[in-house]
Coordinates of C-alpha atoms and ligand atoms in Angstrom, one line a residue:
X1 CA 34.0 5.3 -34.6
X2 CA 37.7 4.2 -33.1
X3 CA 39.5 6.6 -35.8
X4 CA 43.4 6.0 -35.7
X5 CA 45.4 8.7 -35.8
X6 CA 43.1 10.2 -33.9
X7 CA 42.1 13.4 -35.4
X8 CA 43.6 16.4 -33.9
X9 CA 40.6 19.0 -34.4
X10 CA 37.2 18.8 -33.4
X11 CA 34.8 15.9 -34.2
X12 CA 31.5 16.1 -32.9
X13 CA 28.8 13.2 -34.6
X14 CA 25.0 12.3 -34.0
X15 CA 25.2 8.8 -32.6
X16 CA 22.1 8.4 -33.9
X17 CA 22.0 9.6 -37.3
X18 CA 23.5 8.4 -40.9
X19 CA 24.5 8.5 -44.3
X20 CA 24.3 5.8 -46.3
X21 CA 25.7 4.5 -49.4
X22 CA 24.0 3.6 -52.0
X23 CA 24.3 2.4 -55.8
X24 CA 23.3 5.6 -57.1
X25 CA 25.6 7.4 -54.8
X26 CA 27.8 9.9 -56.8
X27 CA 31.0 11.4 -56.6
X28 CA 31.9 15.0 -57.3
X29 CA 35.8 15.0 -57.6
X30 CA 36.5 19.4 -57.7
X31 CA 39.8 20.1 -59.0
X32 CA 42.5 19.3 -57.5
X33 CA 40.9 16.2 -56.1
X34 CA 41.3 13.7 -59.2
X35 CA 43.4 11.6 -57.9
X36 CA 41.6 10.7 -54.6
X37 CA 38.2 10.2 -56.8
X38 CA 40.5 7.9 -58.1
X39 CA 41.3 5.9 -54.8
X40 CA 38.4 6.0 -53.8
X41 CA 36.5 4.3 -56.7
X42 CA 39.8 1.8 -56.9
X43 CA 39.9 1.2 -53.2
X44 CA 36.8 2.2 -51.1
X45 CA 34.9 1.0 -54.7
X46 CA 36.3 -2.6 -54.1
X47 CA 35.4 -3.2 -50.9
X48 CA 32.2 -1.7 -51.2
X49 CA 31.1 -2.9 -54.5
X50 CA 30.0 0.5 -55.6
X51 CA 30.4 2.1 -58.3
X52 CA 30.1 5.7 -57.4
X53 CA 30.0 7.3 -61.1
X54 CA 30.5 11.0 -61.4
X55 CA 27.6 13.3 -60.9
X56 CA 27.0 16.3 -58.6
X57 CA 23.5 15.1 -57.5
X58 CA 21.5 12.0 -56.6
X59 CA 18.5 10.6 -55.0
X60 CA 21.0 8.7 -53.0
X61 CA 23.6 11.4 -51.9
X62 CA 27.1 13.0 -53.5
X63 CA 29.9 12.0 -52.1
X64 CA 32.1 15.7 -52.6
X65 CA 35.5 16.1 -53.3
X66 CA 36.7 19.7 -52.7
X67 CA 40.4 21.9 -52.5
X68 CA 39.3 24.7 -50.6
X69 CA 42.4 26.9 -49.0
X70 CA 40.8 28.2 -46.4
X71 CA 40.4 24.6 -44.7
X72 CA 43.0 26.1 -41.8
X73 CA 46.1 24.2 -40.4
X74 CA 48.3 23.5 -43.2
X75 CA 47.9 21.5 -46.8
X76 CA 47.2 18.4 -46.0
X77 CA 44.6 19.7 -42.9
X78 CA 40.4 18.4 -43.5
X79 CA 37.0 18.3 -42.8
X80 CA 34.7 16.3 -43.4
X81 CA 31.2 17.0 -43.2
X82 CA 28.6 13.9 -42.8
X83 CA 24.8 14.6 -44.3
X84 CA 21.8 12.0 -43.4
X85 CA 20.5 13.3 -46.7
X86 CA 23.0 14.7 -49.2
X87 CA 25.7 12.8 -48.1
X88 CA 29.5 13.6 -47.9
X89 CA 31.7 16.6 -48.5
X90 CA 35.7 16.4 -47.9
X91 CA 37.2 19.5 -48.4
X92 CA 41.1 19.8 -48.2
X93 CA 43.4 22.5 -47.5
X94 CA 45.4 20.8 -50.4
X95 CA 44.9 17.7 -52.4
X96 CA 46.8 15.7 -49.9
X97 CA 44.7 17.0 -47.2
X98 CA 41.4 15.7 -49.2
X99 CA 43.4 12.4 -49.5
X100 CA 43.3 11.8 -46.0
X101 CA 40.1 13.3 -45.4
X102 CA 39.2 10.0 -48.2
X103 CA 41.6 7.9 -46.1
X104 CA 39.6 9.0 -42.5
X105 CA 36.1 8.4 -44.6
X106 CA 37.3 5.0 -45.7
X107 CA 37.4 4.5 -41.4
X108 CA 34.0 5.7 -40.8
X109 CA 33.4 2.9 -43.1
X110 CA 34.0 -0.4 -40.9
X111 CA 36.6 -2.6 -41.2
X112 CA 35.4 -4.2 -44.3
X113 CA 36.0 -0.7 -45.9
X114 CA 39.4 -2.4 -46.0
X115 CA 38.9 -5.0 -47.8
X116 CA 38.9 -6.1 -51.4
X117 CA 35.5 -7.5 -52.7
X118 CA 32.7 -6.9 -50.4
X119 CA 31.8 -9.7 -47.9
X120 CA 28.0 -10.0 -48.3
X121 CA 24.8 -7.4 -48.6
X122 CA 25.2 -4.8 -46.3
X123 CA 24.4 -1.0 -46.0
X124 CA 27.5 1.2 -45.8
X125 CA 27.2 3.8 -43.3
X126 CA 28.8 6.6 -42.0
X127 CA 27.8 8.7 -39.0
X128 CA 26.6 12.2 -39.5
X129 CA 28.2 14.9 -38.5
X130 CA 31.6 16.8 -38.1
X131 CA 35.3 16.5 -38.9
X132 CA 38.0 18.6 -38.5
X133 CA 41.6 17.8 -38.7
X134 CA 45.4 18.3 -39.6
X135 CA 48.5 17.1 -38.8
X136 CA 51.3 17.6 -36.2
X137 CA 54.3 16.9 -38.8
X138 CA 54.4 17.7 -42.3
X139 CA 57.8 14.4 -42.1
X140 CA 56.0 11.4 -40.9
X141 CA 58.3 8.8 -42.1
X142 CA 58.5 4.9 -42.0
X143 CA 61.9 3.6 -43.3
X144 CA 62.3 0.0 -45.0
X145 CA 65.6 -1.0 -45.3
X146 CA 65.5 -3.5 -48.3
X147 CA 69.2 -4.0 -49.0
X148 CA 69.8 -6.1 -45.7
X149 CA 66.4 -8.0 -46.9
X150 CA 65.2 -7.5 -50.7
X151 CA 61.7 -6.6 -50.6
X152 CA 60.0 -7.0 -53.8
X153 CA 58.8 -4.8 -55.5
X154 CA 55.0 -5.6 -54.6
X155 CA 56.0 -5.6 -51.3
X156 CA 56.3 -2.4 -51.4
X157 CA 53.6 -1.0 -53.0
X158 CA 51.8 -2.7 -50.5
X159 CA 53.7 -1.0 -48.0
X160 CA 52.5 2.8 -49.8
X161 CA 49.1 1.2 -49.2
X162 CA 49.7 0.4 -45.2
X163 CA 51.1 4.3 -45.0
X164 CA 48.5 5.8 -46.5
X165 CA 46.1 3.7 -44.2
X166 CA 47.8 5.6 -41.7
X167 CA 48.4 9.1 -42.6
X168 CA 52.4 8.5 -42.7
X169 CA 53.7 10.1 -46.0
X170 CA 57.6 9.5 -46.4
X171 CA 59.0 6.5 -47.3
X172 CA 62.8 6.6 -46.6
X173 CA 63.9 3.3 -48.6
X174 CA 67.2 2.3 -47.7
X175 CA 68.5 0.9 -51.0
X176 CA 72.6 0.7 -50.5
X177 CA 74.4 -1.6 -47.5
X178 CA 77.3 -3.6 -47.0
X179 CA 75.1 -6.8 -47.8
X180 CA 73.6 -4.9 -51.2
X181 CA 72.7 -3.1 -53.8
X182 CA 69.3 -2.9 -54.8
X183 CA 68.5 -0.3 -57.5
X184 CA 69.9 0.1 -60.9
X185 CA 72.3 2.2 -62.2
X186 CA 72.3 2.4 -65.7
X187 CA 75.9 3.9 -65.5
X188 CA 77.2 1.0 -63.6
X189 CA 75.5 -2.3 -64.0
X190 CA 77.7 -4.3 -62.1
X191 CA 76.1 -2.5 -59.1
X192 CA 73.7 -4.8 -59.4
X193 CA 74.9 -8.0 -61.6
X194 CA 77.4 -8.3 -58.6
X195 CA 76.4 -5.8 -55.8
X196 CA 72.9 -7.2 -55.2
X197 CA 73.7 -10.9 -54.5
X198 CA 74.9 -12.3 -51.7
X199 CA 76.0 -16.1 -51.5
X200 CA 74.4 -17.0 -47.9
X201 CA 73.3 -15.1 -45.0
X202 CA 74.0 -15.1 -41.6
X203 CA 70.8 -16.4 -39.6
X204 CA 70.3 -14.4 -36.5
X205 CA 72.5 -11.6 -34.8
X206 CA 76.8 -11.5 -34.4
X207 CA 77.0 -15.6 -31.6
X208 CA 74.6 -16.8 -34.1
X209 CA 76.4 -20.2 -35.7
X210 CA 73.7 -20.4 -38.5
X211 CA 73.5 -19.3 -41.7
X212 CA 70.8 -19.4 -44.7
X213 CA 73.1 -21.2 -47.2
X214 CA 70.2 -20.4 -50.0
X215 CA 71.7 -17.0 -52.1
X216 CA 69.5 -14.1 -51.5
X217 CA 69.2 -10.7 -53.8
X218 CA 67.4 -8.7 -55.7
X219 CA 66.7 -5.0 -57.0
X220 CA 64.5 -2.4 -58.3
X221 CA 65.2 -1.6 -62.0
X222 CA 64.6 1.8 -62.9
X223 CA 61.3 1.3 -64.2
X224 CA 60.0 -0.4 -61.0
X225 CA 61.3 2.8 -59.5
X226 CA 59.3 4.9 -61.1
X227 CA 56.3 3.2 -60.4
X228 CA 57.3 3.5 -56.8
X229 CA 57.3 6.6 -56.6
X230 CA 54.5 7.6 -58.9
X231 CA 52.2 5.1 -56.6
X232 CA 53.3 6.7 -53.7
X233 CA 52.7 10.2 -54.7
X234 CA 49.1 9.0 -56.0
X235 CA 49.1 8.9 -52.6
X236 CA 50.7 11.9 -51.1
X237 CA 53.8 9.8 -49.9
X238 CA 57.0 11.0 -51.0
X239 CA 59.8 8.2 -51.4
X240 CA 63.6 9.2 -50.1
X241 CA 65.9 7.2 -51.3
X242 CA 68.9 6.6 -49.3
X243 CA 72.4 5.6 -50.8
X244 CA 74.6 5.4 -47.8
X245 CA 77.8 6.7 -47.6
X246 CA 81.0 6.7 -47.1
X247 CA 80.4 3.8 -44.5
X248 CA 78.0 0.9 -44.8
X249 CA 79.3 0.3 -48.3
X250 CA 80.7 -2.6 -49.2
X251 CA 78.0 -4.4 -52.0
X252 CA 79.7 -1.3 -53.6
X253 CA 82.8 -2.2 -53.2
X254 CA 82.3 -5.7 -54.2
X255 CA 81.3 -4.7 -57.7
X256 CA 83.5 -1.8 -58.3
X257 CA 87.0 -2.8 -56.1
X258 CA 88.1 0.7 -56.6
X259 CA 85.8 2.5 -54.6
X260 CA 86.9 0.8 -51.3
X261 CA 90.8 1.4 -49.5
X262 CA 93.1 -0.6 -51.7
X263 CA 96.2 0.5 -50.7
X264 CA 95.0 -1.4 -47.3
X265 CA 92.7 -4.0 -48.2
X266 CA 92.5 -6.7 -51.0
X267 CA 89.5 -4.7 -51.7
X268 CA 88.7 -7.5 -55.0
X269 CA 88.2 -10.9 -52.5
X270 CA 85.5 -8.4 -50.9
X271 CA 82.1 -10.0 -51.4
X272 CA 78.4 -8.4 -50.6
X273 CA 79.0 -8.8 -47.1
X274 CA 76.8 -12.4 -45.6
X275 CA 76.5 -11.1 -41.8
X276 CA 75.8 -8.2 -40.0
X277 CA 77.5 -5.1 -37.6
X278 CA 79.1 -2.3 -38.0
X279 CA 81.7 -3.1 -40.9
X280 CA 84.9 -1.7 -41.7
X281 CA 85.3 -2.1 -45.6
X282 CA 84.6 2.0 -46.2
X283 CA 84.7 4.3 -49.1
X284 CA 88.2 5.5 -50.3
X285 CA 88.0 9.5 -49.9
X286 CA 89.0 9.9 -53.7
X287 CA 88.2 11.8 -56.1
X288 CA 87.2 9.2 -58.8
X289 CA 85.2 8.1 -55.9
X290 CA 83.4 11.2 -55.8
X291 CA 82.8 11.1 -59.3
X292 CA 81.5 7.6 -59.4
X293 CA 78.8 8.8 -56.3
X294 CA 77.7 12.2 -58.3
X295 CA 77.4 9.6 -61.5
X296 CA 74.7 7.4 -59.1
X297 CA 73.3 10.4 -57.3
X298 CA 72.6 12.1 -60.9
X299 CA 70.4 8.7 -61.9
X300 CA 68.8 8.7 -58.6
X301 CA 67.6 12.4 -58.8
X302 CA 66.3 11.6 -62.2
X303 CA 63.9 9.2 -60.8
X304 CA 63.1 10.5 -57.3
X305 CA 61.6 14.0 -57.6
X306 CA 61.2 14.7 -53.9
X307 CA 63.6 17.8 -52.2
X308 CA 65.3 15.5 -50.0
X309 CA 68.0 12.6 -50.7
X310 CA 69.1 10.8 -47.9
X311 CA 73.1 9.9 -48.0
X312 CA 73.6 7.7 -45.1
X313 CA 77.0 8.8 -43.1
X314 CA 76.2 6.3 -40.4
X315 CA 78.7 4.2 -38.8
X316 CA 82.0 4.9 -40.7
X317 CA 84.7 3.4 -39.0
X318 CA 88.0 5.5 -39.7
X319 CA 90.7 2.5 -39.6
X320 CA 90.8 2.0 -43.1
X321 CA 91.4 5.6 -43.7
X322 CA 94.1 5.7 -40.7
X323 CA 96.1 3.4 -42.4
X324 CA 95.6 4.4 -45.4
X325 CA 98.1 6.6 -47.6
X326 CA 95.7 8.1 -50.0
X327 CA 93.8 8.7 -47.6
X328 CA 96.3 10.7 -45.0
X329 CA 97.3 12.2 -48.1
X330 CA 94.4 13.5 -48.9
X331 CA 93.9 14.5 -45.2
X332 CA 97.2 17.0 -45.1
X333 CA 96.1 18.5 -48.8
X334 CA 92.9 20.2 -47.8
X335 CA 94.4 20.7 -44.7
X336 CA 91.9 18.8 -42.5
X337 CA 92.5 17.8 -38.8
X338 CA 91.6 14.3 -38.2
X339 CA 89.1 11.7 -40.4
X340 CA 86.1 13.1 -38.9
X341 CA 86.7 16.0 -40.7
X342 CA 87.7 13.4 -43.8
X343 CA 83.9 12.2 -43.5
X344 CA 82.9 15.5 -43.1
X345 CA 84.5 16.9 -46.7
X346 CA 82.6 14.0 -48.2
X347 CA 79.4 14.8 -47.1
X348 CA 79.7 18.8 -47.5
X349 CA 80.5 17.8 -51.2
X350 CA 77.8 15.8 -51.8
X351 CA 75.7 18.4 -49.6
X352 CA 76.8 21.4 -52.3
X353 CA 76.5 19.1 -55.1
X354 CA 72.9 18.6 -54.5
X355 CA 71.8 22.0 -53.3
X356 CA 73.3 23.3 -56.4
X357 CA 71.1 21.3 -58.3
X358 CA 68.1 22.4 -56.1
X359 CA 67.7 19.4 -53.4
X360 CA 68.2 19.2 -49.7
X361 CA 70.8 16.3 -47.8
X362 CA 70.1 14.5 -45.4
X363 CA 71.9 12.1 -43.3
X364 CA 72.3 10.3 -40.0
X365 CA 73.4 12.1 -37.1
X366 CA 77.0 11.2 -37.3
X367 CA 76.6 13.9 -40.5
X368 CA 77.1 16.2 -37.0
X369 CA 80.7 14.7 -36.3
X370 CA 83.3 16.8 -38.0
X371 CA 80.9 19.3 -38.8
X372 CA 78.0 19.6 -40.4
X373 CA 77.1 20.9 -43.9
X374 CA 75.2 24.0 -44.1
X375 CA 71.9 23.3 -45.3
X376 CA 72.0 19.3 -44.0
X377 CA 69.4 18.2 -42.2
X378 CA 69.3 15.5 -39.8
X379 CA 67.9 11.8 -39.0
X380 CA 68.4 11.7 -35.3
X381 CA 68.8 7.8 -34.5
X382 CA 71.4 7.7 -31.9
X383 CA 68.8 8.8 -29.1
X384 CA 68.0 13.0 -29.3
X385 CA 71.2 14.0 -28.7
X386 CA 71.9 14.7 -32.5
X387 CA 69.0 16.1 -33.0
X388 CA 68.5 18.9 -30.1
X389 CA 72.3 19.6 -31.5
X390 CA 71.5 20.2 -35.3
X391 CA 68.6 22.2 -34.0
X392 CA 70.0 24.5 -31.4
X393 CA 72.6 25.5 -34.7
X394 CA 69.8 25.8 -37.0
X395 CA 69.2 22.9 -39.1
X396 CA 66.1 20.1 -39.7
X397 CA 65.9 17.3 -37.9
X398 CA 63.9 14.2 -37.7
X399 CA 63.2 12.3 -34.5
X400 CA 63.9 9.0 -34.9
X401 CA 65.6 7.9 -32.0
X402 CA 66.6 4.2 -31.5
X403 CA 65.5 3.9 -28.4
X404 CA 61.6 4.6 -29.2
X405 CA 61.1 3.6 -33.1
X406 CA 63.7 2.0 -33.9
X407 CA 60.8 -0.7 -34.5
X408 CA 63.7 -4.2 -35.3
X409 CA 64.0 -3.7 -31.4
X410 CA 61.6 -7.2 -29.9
X411 CA 58.0 -6.0 -28.3
X412 CA 58.5 -8.2 -25.5
X413 CA 60.7 -9.6 -23.2
X414 CA 59.5 -13.4 -24.1
X415 CA 61.9 -15.4 -25.1
X416 CA 59.3 -16.6 -28.3
X417 CA 59.4 -13.5 -29.8
X418 CA 60.9 -13.7 -33.1
X419 CA 64.7 -13.4 -32.7
X420 CA 65.0 -10.9 -30.0
X421 CA 66.9 -7.8 -30.5
X422 CA 68.0 -5.0 -28.3
X423 CA 65.6 -3.9 -25.6
X424 CA 61.9 -4.1 -25.2
X425 CA 59.8 -1.3 -26.8
X426 CA 56.2 -2.5 -26.4
X427 CA 53.2 -0.6 -27.7
X428 CA 52.9 1.4 -25.3
X429 CA 56.1 2.5 -25.5
X430 CA 55.6 4.3 -28.9
X431 CA 52.6 5.6 -27.9
X432 CA 54.2 7.1 -25.2
X433 CA 57.0 8.5 -27.6
X434 CA 57.7 12.4 -27.7
X435 CA 59.3 13.6 -31.1
X436 CA 60.6 17.0 -29.3
X437 CA 62.4 16.9 -26.7
X438 CA 61.9 19.4 -23.5
X439 CA 65.5 20.6 -24.0
X440 CA 63.8 22.2 -27.0
X441 CA 61.8 25.9 -27.6
X442 CA 60.0 27.4 -29.5
X443 CA 61.9 28.3 -33.4
X444 CA 64.4 25.2 -32.0
X445 CA 61.3 22.7 -31.7
X446 CA 60.4 24.3 -35.0
X447 CA 63.3 23.0 -36.5
X448 CA 62.2 19.2 -35.9
X449 CA 60.5 18.9 -38.9
X450 CA 59.1 15.2 -38.7
X451 CA 59.6 11.8 -37.1
X452 CA 60.2 8.6 -37.9
X453 CA 60.2 4.7 -37.3
X454 CA 63.0 2.9 -38.7
X455 CA 62.6 -0.6 -39.4
X456 CA 65.8 -2.2 -40.5
X457 CA 66.0 -6.2 -41.6
X458 CA 69.1 -8.0 -40.3
X459 CA 66.9 -10.5 -38.9
X460 CA 63.5 -10.1 -41.0
X461 CA 64.4 -12.9 -43.8
X462 CA 60.7 -12.0 -45.1
X463 CA 58.1 -9.8 -45.6
X464 CA 55.8 -11.7 -43.2
X465 CA 58.5 -11.0 -40.4
X466 CA 58.4 -7.3 -41.3
X467 CA 54.3 -7.0 -40.7
X468 CA 55.3 -8.8 -37.6
X469 CA 58.0 -6.3 -36.4
X470 CA 56.4 -3.3 -38.2
X471 CA 52.4 -3.7 -36.7
X472 CA 51.2 -2.8 -34.2
X473 CA 53.8 -0.2 -33.7
X474 CA 53.4 1.3 -36.6
X475 CA 50.2 2.5 -36.1
X476 CA 51.4 3.6 -32.5
X477 CA 53.7 5.6 -34.3
X478 CA 51.3 7.0 -36.9
X479 CA 49.4 8.9 -34.2
X480 CA 52.0 10.5 -32.4
X481 CA 53.2 11.7 -35.8
X482 CA 49.7 12.6 -36.8
X483 CA 47.7 14.3 -33.8
X484 CA 47.8 16.2 -31.3
X485 CA 49.4 14.3 -28.2
X486 CA 49.1 15.7 -24.7
X487 CA 52.9 14.7 -22.6
X488 CA 53.5 11.4 -22.6
X489 CA 52.5 10.4 -19.0
X490 CA 49.0 12.2 -19.7
X491 CA 48.2 10.2 -23.1
X492 CA 45.2 8.1 -22.9
X493 CA 46.9 4.6 -23.5
X494 CA 43.4 2.5 -22.3
X495 CA 41.9 4.7 -24.8
X496 CA 44.4 3.7 -27.8
X497 CA 44.2 0.0 -26.8
X498 CA 40.2 1.1 -26.9
X499 CA 40.5 2.0 -30.4
X500 CA 42.9 -1.2 -31.3
X501 CA 40.3 -3.3 -31.0
X502 CA 38.7 -1.7 -33.5
X503 CA 41.8 -1.1 -36.1
X504 CA 42.9 -4.8 -35.8
X505 CA 40.1 -5.7 -37.3
X506 CA 41.2 -3.1 -40.1
X507 CA 44.5 -4.6 -40.4
X508 CA 42.6 -8.2 -40.6
X509 CA 41.1 -6.7 -43.2
X510 CA 44.4 -5.3 -45.1
X511 CA 45.9 -8.9 -44.3
X512 CA 48.4 -7.9 -42.1
X513 CA 50.3 -10.4 -40.1
X514 CA 50.9 -8.1 -37.0
X515 CA 51.8 -8.6 -33.5
X516 CA 48.5 -10.0 -31.7
X517 CA 49.1 -8.4 -27.7
X518 CA 49.0 -11.8 -26.3
X519 CA 52.0 -12.5 -28.4
X520 CA 53.6 -14.5 -31.3
X521 CA 51.3 -17.5 -32.7
X522 CA 53.3 -20.8 -32.9
X523 CA 54.5 -19.9 -36.4
X524 CA 56.1 -16.5 -36.0
X525 CA 58.0 -17.7 -33.2
X526 CA 61.8 -19.0 -34.2
X527 CA 63.2 -21.2 -31.5
X528 CA 67.3 -21.8 -31.8
X529 CA 67.6 -18.8 -33.7
X530 CA 70.3 -16.2 -31.9
X531 CA 69.0 -12.7 -31.4
X532 CA 70.8 -10.0 -28.9
X533 CA 68.3 -9.3 -25.8
X534 CA 69.3 -6.1 -23.9
X535 CA 68.6 -6.1 -20.1
X536 CA 67.3 -3.0 -18.5
X537 CA 65.5 0.2 -19.9
X538 CA 67.3 1.5 -23.3
X539 CA 69.6 4.1 -23.0
X540 CA 69.0 7.4 -23.9
X541 CA 71.6 8.8 -25.6
Ligands
LIG601 C1 72.3 1.1 -36.8 S1 70.6 3.4 -37.1 C2 72.3 1.0 -38.0 C3 72.0 -0.1 -38.8 C4 71.5 -1.2 -38.0 C5 70.3 -0.4 -36.7 C6 69.9 -1.8 -36.6 C7 71.9 3.4 -38.4 C8 71.7 4.6 -39.0 N1 72.4 2.3 -38.4 O1 72.6 0.0 -39.6 O2 70.7 -1.8 -39.2 O3 71.5 -0.1 -35.9 O4 69.3 -1.7 -35.2

């Protein structure tokens, strides 16, 4: 069946006995499984042309969905039993488990079950037997940077479907950055009127002299976000919004110049940034700026019901604060040691502010500098060190080291890779990624609540290029996040590659423009666009 991610527990199938779905096959949806029943009718129904009407008995067999809390392995665990005569039973420990079971069931039906209409008359068969499965991690994340290049709403919904097919359950949306603000905030309309648009765009990275002279931009209205969040929830995916502070904020400053360090630079002259890199124009550490962002986060909380809110915190150069009389006065008033503590003071402020509202702060590992806010969780991106330190001091960690799961890094050392940046990270490298470092033991290791693959889009200017960089590596990542795999060196890479043959057929049926094993197709190359390839193995910080 070539399931991907591979089930964590047992599978036992009889090769020669199958259950065949037929026009009379009914769907019986127990309490708590209504959402999965809707998904099955919409997705599997479309692919097979079978109506799957409601009913608990049928001569053509029944697909039964049920929640049973005694299924071991946590709320996302599930079991599937297929009997040649009576049909299919998908039992989840909770509603999410039923949904992941339905995803497995679609894989069992074959790659054509991933299309949106039947190709021809065919027998929809699943092998009889029993399967039991549960995820290794509760946070199986994918971060999409919609700030550098905007991805219209439809593209995000499509990615939610792709995530669901891979049993990924957290979509981290990087909504704001120097190059664009992508979320409608009612109270501050200029954030999108001005901050969502840039005049032109650097094509390639620093050394590049090429520009795309077309304006670029776009944003999600609050209704778009409600739709995205609801679509995700129906698929048991949580959307974690990121509003990046106090660095990576030039788009906000371009919209509201008082947010910047106007005693150091002429913030009124700052555009939405058309190029890339770590940027000195950061927020001013004033009460007005805190109030502004409290108001922004108030609307964010209203839109995103999930527990975690990401406040960024990465790459905040401190030069302007060092020069700014306002910032220096603040440091003295608060009796702080230095500018790092000033950043930490801002993050702590929002940690408390979010906690008071029943939420939890998560930020990039720089939030460890100058003292980590109590209760905060850390996205460990500069290697594993930040995550290890955070876990050892009792903070929750999402492991997403750039050295392993930054999907904007090039996939081979061929000059044909479109915009070859950073180090080579192959499909096999991702497959051999281990999110829990050996240094962590017992209680500390349990602080690693999950893992995430991050896709930054400086050089990914369309959904087609996003597909190319995300896939197939996101499939390998999904297996790392879901399945109980042996230590990296012992992982069955050949077996994974063999299963990928079937999985490529699923991705083809889904219309994903993944990178082929033999490399980019001619139209996927971008000759002349300058990247920043780096030699040697990636740094393990
Ligand atoms: C670092 S990861 C960044 C991003 C860039 C990325 C490019 C992180 C928190 N900051 O702003 O897009 O590298 O790989």
